[in-house]
Short mmCIF file of C-alpha atoms in Angstrom, two decimals:
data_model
loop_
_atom_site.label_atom_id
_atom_site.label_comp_id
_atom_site.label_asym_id
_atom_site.label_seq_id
_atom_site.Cartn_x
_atom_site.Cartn_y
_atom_site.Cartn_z
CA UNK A 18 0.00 0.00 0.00
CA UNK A 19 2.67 2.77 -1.14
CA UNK A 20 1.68 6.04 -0.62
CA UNK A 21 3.82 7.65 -3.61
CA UNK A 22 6.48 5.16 -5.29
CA UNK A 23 9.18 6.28 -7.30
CA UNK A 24 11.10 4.09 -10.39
CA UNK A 25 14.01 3.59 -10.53
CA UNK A 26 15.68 3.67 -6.76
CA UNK A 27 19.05 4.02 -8.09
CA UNK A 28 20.41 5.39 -11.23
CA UNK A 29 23.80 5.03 -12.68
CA UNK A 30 24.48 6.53 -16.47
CA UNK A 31 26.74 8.34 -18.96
CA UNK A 32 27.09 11.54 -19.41
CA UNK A 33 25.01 13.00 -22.61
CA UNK A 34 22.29 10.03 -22.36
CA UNK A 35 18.74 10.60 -21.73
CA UNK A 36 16.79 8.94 -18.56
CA UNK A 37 13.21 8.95 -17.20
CA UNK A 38 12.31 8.81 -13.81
CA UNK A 39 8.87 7.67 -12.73
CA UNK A 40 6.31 8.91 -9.74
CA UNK A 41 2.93 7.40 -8.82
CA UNK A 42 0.45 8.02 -6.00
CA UNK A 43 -2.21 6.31 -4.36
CA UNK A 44 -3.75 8.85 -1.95
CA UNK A 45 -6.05 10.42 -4.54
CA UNK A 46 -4.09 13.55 -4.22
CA UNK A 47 -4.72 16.58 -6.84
CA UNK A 48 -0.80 17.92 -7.24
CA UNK A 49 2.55 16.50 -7.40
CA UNK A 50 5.80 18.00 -7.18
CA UNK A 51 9.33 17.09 -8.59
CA UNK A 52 12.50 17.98 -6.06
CA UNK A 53 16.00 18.10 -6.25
CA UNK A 54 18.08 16.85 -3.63
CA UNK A 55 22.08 17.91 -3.83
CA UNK A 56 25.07 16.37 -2.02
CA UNK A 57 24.32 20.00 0.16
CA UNK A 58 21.27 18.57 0.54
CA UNK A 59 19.54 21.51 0.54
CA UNK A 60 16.00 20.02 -1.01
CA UNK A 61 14.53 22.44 -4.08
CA UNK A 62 12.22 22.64 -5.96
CA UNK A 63 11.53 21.81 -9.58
CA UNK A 64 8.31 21.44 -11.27
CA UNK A 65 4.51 20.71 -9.91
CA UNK A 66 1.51 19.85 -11.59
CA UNK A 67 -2.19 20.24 -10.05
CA UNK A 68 -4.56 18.15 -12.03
CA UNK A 69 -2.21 17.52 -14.77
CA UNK A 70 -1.20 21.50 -15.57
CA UNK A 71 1.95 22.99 -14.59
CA UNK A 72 1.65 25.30 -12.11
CA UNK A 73 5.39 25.42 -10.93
CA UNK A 74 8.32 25.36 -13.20
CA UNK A 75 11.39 27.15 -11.35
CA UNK A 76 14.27 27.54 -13.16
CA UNK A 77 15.67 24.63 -14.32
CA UNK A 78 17.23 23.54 -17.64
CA UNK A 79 15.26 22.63 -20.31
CA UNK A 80 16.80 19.41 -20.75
CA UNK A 81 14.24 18.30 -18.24
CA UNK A 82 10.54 17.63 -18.93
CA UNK A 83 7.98 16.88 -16.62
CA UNK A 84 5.04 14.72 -17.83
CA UNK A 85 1.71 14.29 -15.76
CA UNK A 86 -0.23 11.55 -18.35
CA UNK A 87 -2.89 11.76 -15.84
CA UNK A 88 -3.17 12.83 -11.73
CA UNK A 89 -1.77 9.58 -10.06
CA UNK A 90 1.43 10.20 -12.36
CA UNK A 91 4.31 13.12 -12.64
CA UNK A 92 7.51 11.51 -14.55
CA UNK A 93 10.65 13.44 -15.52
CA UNK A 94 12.49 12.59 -18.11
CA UNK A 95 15.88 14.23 -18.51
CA UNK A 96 17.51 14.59 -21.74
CA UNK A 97 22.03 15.03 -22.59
CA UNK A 98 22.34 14.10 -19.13
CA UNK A 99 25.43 16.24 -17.08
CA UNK A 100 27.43 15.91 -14.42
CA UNK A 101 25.54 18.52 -12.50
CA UNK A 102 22.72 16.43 -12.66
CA UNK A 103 23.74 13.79 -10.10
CA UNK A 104 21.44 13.83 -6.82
CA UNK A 105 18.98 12.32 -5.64
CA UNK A 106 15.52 13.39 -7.27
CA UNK A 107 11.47 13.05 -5.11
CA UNK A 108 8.66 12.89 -5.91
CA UNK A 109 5.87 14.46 -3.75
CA UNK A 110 2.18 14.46 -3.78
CA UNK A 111 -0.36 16.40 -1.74
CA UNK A 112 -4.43 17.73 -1.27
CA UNK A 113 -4.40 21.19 -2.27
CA UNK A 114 -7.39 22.41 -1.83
CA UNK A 115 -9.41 25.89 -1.39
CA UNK A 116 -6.04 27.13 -1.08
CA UNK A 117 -4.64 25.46 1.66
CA UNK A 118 -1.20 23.77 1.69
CA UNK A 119 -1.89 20.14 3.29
CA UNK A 120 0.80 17.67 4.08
CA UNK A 121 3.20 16.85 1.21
CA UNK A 122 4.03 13.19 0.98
CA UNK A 123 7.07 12.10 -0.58
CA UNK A 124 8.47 8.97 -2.10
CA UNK A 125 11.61 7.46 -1.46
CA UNK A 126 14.06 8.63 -3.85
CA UNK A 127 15.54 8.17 -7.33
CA UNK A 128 19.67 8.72 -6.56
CA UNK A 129 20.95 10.18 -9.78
CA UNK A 130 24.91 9.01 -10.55
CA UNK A 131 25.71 10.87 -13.63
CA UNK A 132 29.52 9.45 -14.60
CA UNK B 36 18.53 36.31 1.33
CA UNK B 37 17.51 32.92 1.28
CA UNK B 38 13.20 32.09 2.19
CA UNK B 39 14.44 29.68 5.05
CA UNK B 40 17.43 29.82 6.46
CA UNK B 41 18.36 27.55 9.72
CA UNK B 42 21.87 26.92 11.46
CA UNK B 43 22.50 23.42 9.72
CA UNK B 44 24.81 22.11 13.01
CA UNK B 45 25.69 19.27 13.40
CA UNK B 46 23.92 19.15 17.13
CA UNK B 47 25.34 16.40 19.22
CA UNK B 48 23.66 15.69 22.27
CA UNK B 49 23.05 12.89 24.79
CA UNK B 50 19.94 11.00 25.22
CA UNK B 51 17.48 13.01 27.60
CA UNK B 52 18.77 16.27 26.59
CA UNK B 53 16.57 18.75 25.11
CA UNK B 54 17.45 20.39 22.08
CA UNK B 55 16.22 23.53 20.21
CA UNK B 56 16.01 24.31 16.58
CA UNK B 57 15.36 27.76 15.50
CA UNK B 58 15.00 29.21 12.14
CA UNK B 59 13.76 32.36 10.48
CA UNK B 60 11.89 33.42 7.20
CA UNK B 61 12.02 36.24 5.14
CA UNK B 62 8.70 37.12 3.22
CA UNK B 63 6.21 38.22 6.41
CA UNK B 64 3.34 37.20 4.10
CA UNK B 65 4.37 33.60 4.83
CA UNK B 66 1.11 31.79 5.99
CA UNK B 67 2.03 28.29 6.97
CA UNK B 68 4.67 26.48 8.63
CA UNK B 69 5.92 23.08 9.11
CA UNK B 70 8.98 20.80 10.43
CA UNK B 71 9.53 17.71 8.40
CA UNK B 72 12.21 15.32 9.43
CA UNK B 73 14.49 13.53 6.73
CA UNK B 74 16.04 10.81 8.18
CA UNK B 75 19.56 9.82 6.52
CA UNK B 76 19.38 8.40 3.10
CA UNK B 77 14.93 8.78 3.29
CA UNK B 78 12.95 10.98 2.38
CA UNK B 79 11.40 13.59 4.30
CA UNK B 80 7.98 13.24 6.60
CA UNK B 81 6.18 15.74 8.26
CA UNK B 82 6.61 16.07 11.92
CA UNK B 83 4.04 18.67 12.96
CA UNK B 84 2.85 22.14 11.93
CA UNK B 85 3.19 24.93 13.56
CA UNK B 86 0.38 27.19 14.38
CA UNK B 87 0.64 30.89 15.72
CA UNK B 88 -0.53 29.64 19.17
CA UNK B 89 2.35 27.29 19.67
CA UNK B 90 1.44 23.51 19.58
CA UNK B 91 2.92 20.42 21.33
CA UNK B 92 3.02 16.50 20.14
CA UNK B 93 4.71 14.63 22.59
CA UNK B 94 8.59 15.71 23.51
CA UNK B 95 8.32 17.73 20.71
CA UNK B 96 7.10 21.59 21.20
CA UNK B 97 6.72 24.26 18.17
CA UNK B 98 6.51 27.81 18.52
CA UNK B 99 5.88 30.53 16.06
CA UNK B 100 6.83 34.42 16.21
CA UNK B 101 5.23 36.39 13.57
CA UNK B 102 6.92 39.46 14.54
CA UNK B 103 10.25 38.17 14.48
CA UNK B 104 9.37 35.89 11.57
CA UNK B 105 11.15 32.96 13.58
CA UNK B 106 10.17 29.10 14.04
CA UNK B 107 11.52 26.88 16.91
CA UNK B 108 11.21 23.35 17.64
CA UNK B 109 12.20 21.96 21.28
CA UNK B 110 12.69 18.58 21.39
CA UNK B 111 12.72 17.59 25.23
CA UNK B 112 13.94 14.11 26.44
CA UNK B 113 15.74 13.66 23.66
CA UNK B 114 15.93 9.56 22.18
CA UNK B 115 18.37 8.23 19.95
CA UNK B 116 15.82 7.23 17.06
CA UNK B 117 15.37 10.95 17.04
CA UNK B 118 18.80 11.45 15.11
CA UNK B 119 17.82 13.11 11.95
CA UNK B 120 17.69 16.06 10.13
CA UNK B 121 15.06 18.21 11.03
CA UNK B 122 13.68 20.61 7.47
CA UNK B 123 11.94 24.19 8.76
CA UNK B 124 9.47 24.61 5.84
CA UNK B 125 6.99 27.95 5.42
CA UNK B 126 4.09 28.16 2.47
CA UNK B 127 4.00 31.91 1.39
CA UNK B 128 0.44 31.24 0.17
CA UNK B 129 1.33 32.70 -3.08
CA UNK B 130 1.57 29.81 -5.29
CA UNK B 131 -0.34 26.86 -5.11
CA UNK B 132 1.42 24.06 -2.91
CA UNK B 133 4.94 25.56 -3.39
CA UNK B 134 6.37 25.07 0.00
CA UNK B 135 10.09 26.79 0.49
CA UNK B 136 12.40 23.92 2.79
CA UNK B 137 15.24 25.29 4.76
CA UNK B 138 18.59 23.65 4.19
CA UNK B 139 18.03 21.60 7.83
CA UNK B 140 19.55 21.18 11.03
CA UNK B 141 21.27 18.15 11.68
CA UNK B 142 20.79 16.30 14.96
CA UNK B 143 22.68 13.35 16.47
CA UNK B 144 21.77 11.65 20.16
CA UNK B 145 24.31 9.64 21.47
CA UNK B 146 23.99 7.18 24.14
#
């Protein structure tokens, strides 16, 4: 009964290829969020999507594409992969509604090694 | 400036201590807070809100100053599957769901 589930858990790839991550939820949430976690750790974030539109987009390169096929679903695929990509990427999902911010659940991490 | 900013540690402390976490914010807008915990190599969980008021669950005590535009988090009797990180996270309201995470404090409880 995972909450949100991410694929794959780990991540190992050249530089200059092109990789998808997946995200699904279960908890019937209406947004999802993509975050990037450095070796700072300092958690940021990327991309969300609230009933499959993008709301937030912060700046990031455009050599990665979110893709929300429907609500239960936020992928990111990331194309000419860098060095500067390696980290380790969540997923989140959460209710927001009448313009509250409820609890964000996240899943347990894709850890990005670009070599 | 950064939204969130928190002294990152590391705190080292023995079990039963009690610990406290502050951290400040910079847009006075802000309209929610949180703590979320991120356990090493996990990802991060909500502990509790915190509400103007102050609020309490368990050993664990949050406090808000508007004013000041501060956030603490006492942790009394302090356990050693409390080790963590603990994430100070504020919603400015502006954007829907876009929550801004402070860079954490790290906490270790020895035995």
């Amino acid at each position: 009964d995972t909450a949100v589930s991410q694929t794959p858990k780990y991540l190992v790839t050249q530089m200059g290829n092109d990789k998808s991550i997946k995200c699904e939820q279960n908890l019937g949430h209406d947004t999802m969020y993509w975050y990037k976690q450095d070796s700072k750790k300092f958690l940021k974030i990327m991309f969300s999507y609230n009933n499959k539109e993008l709301i937030i987009n912060e700046t990031v390169p455009n050599r990665f594409s979110p893709k929300s096929p429907d609500k239960a679903h936020l992928n990111l695929h990331i194309n000419s992969l860098e060095l500067g990509d390696s980290a380790v990427y969540f997923c989140a999902s959460s209710q927001v509604t009448g313009g509250s911010t409820d609890t964000q659940y996240f899943g347990p991490g894709t850890r990005l090694t670009v070599l | 400036r950064k939204e969130v900013e928190q002294d990152p540690g590391p705190f080292n402390v023995p079990e039963g201590a009690t610990v406290a976490f502050n951290c400040t914010y910079s847009n006075s807008a802000s309209q929610s807070f949180f703590w979320y915990r991120q356990d090493c190599r996990k990802e991060p969980k909500l502990l509790m809100s915190v509400y103007s008021s102050g609020n309490e669950d368990g050993r664990f005590t949050a406090q808000l100053n508007r004013a000041s535009q501060y956030i603490s988090l006492l942790i009394r009797d302090s356990k050693l599957s409390d080790s963590a990180t603990y994430l100070c996270v504020v919603n400015r309201g502006s954007t829907l769901g876009r929550l801004y995470f402070g860079r954490g404090t790290q906490l270790t409880v020895w035995p």
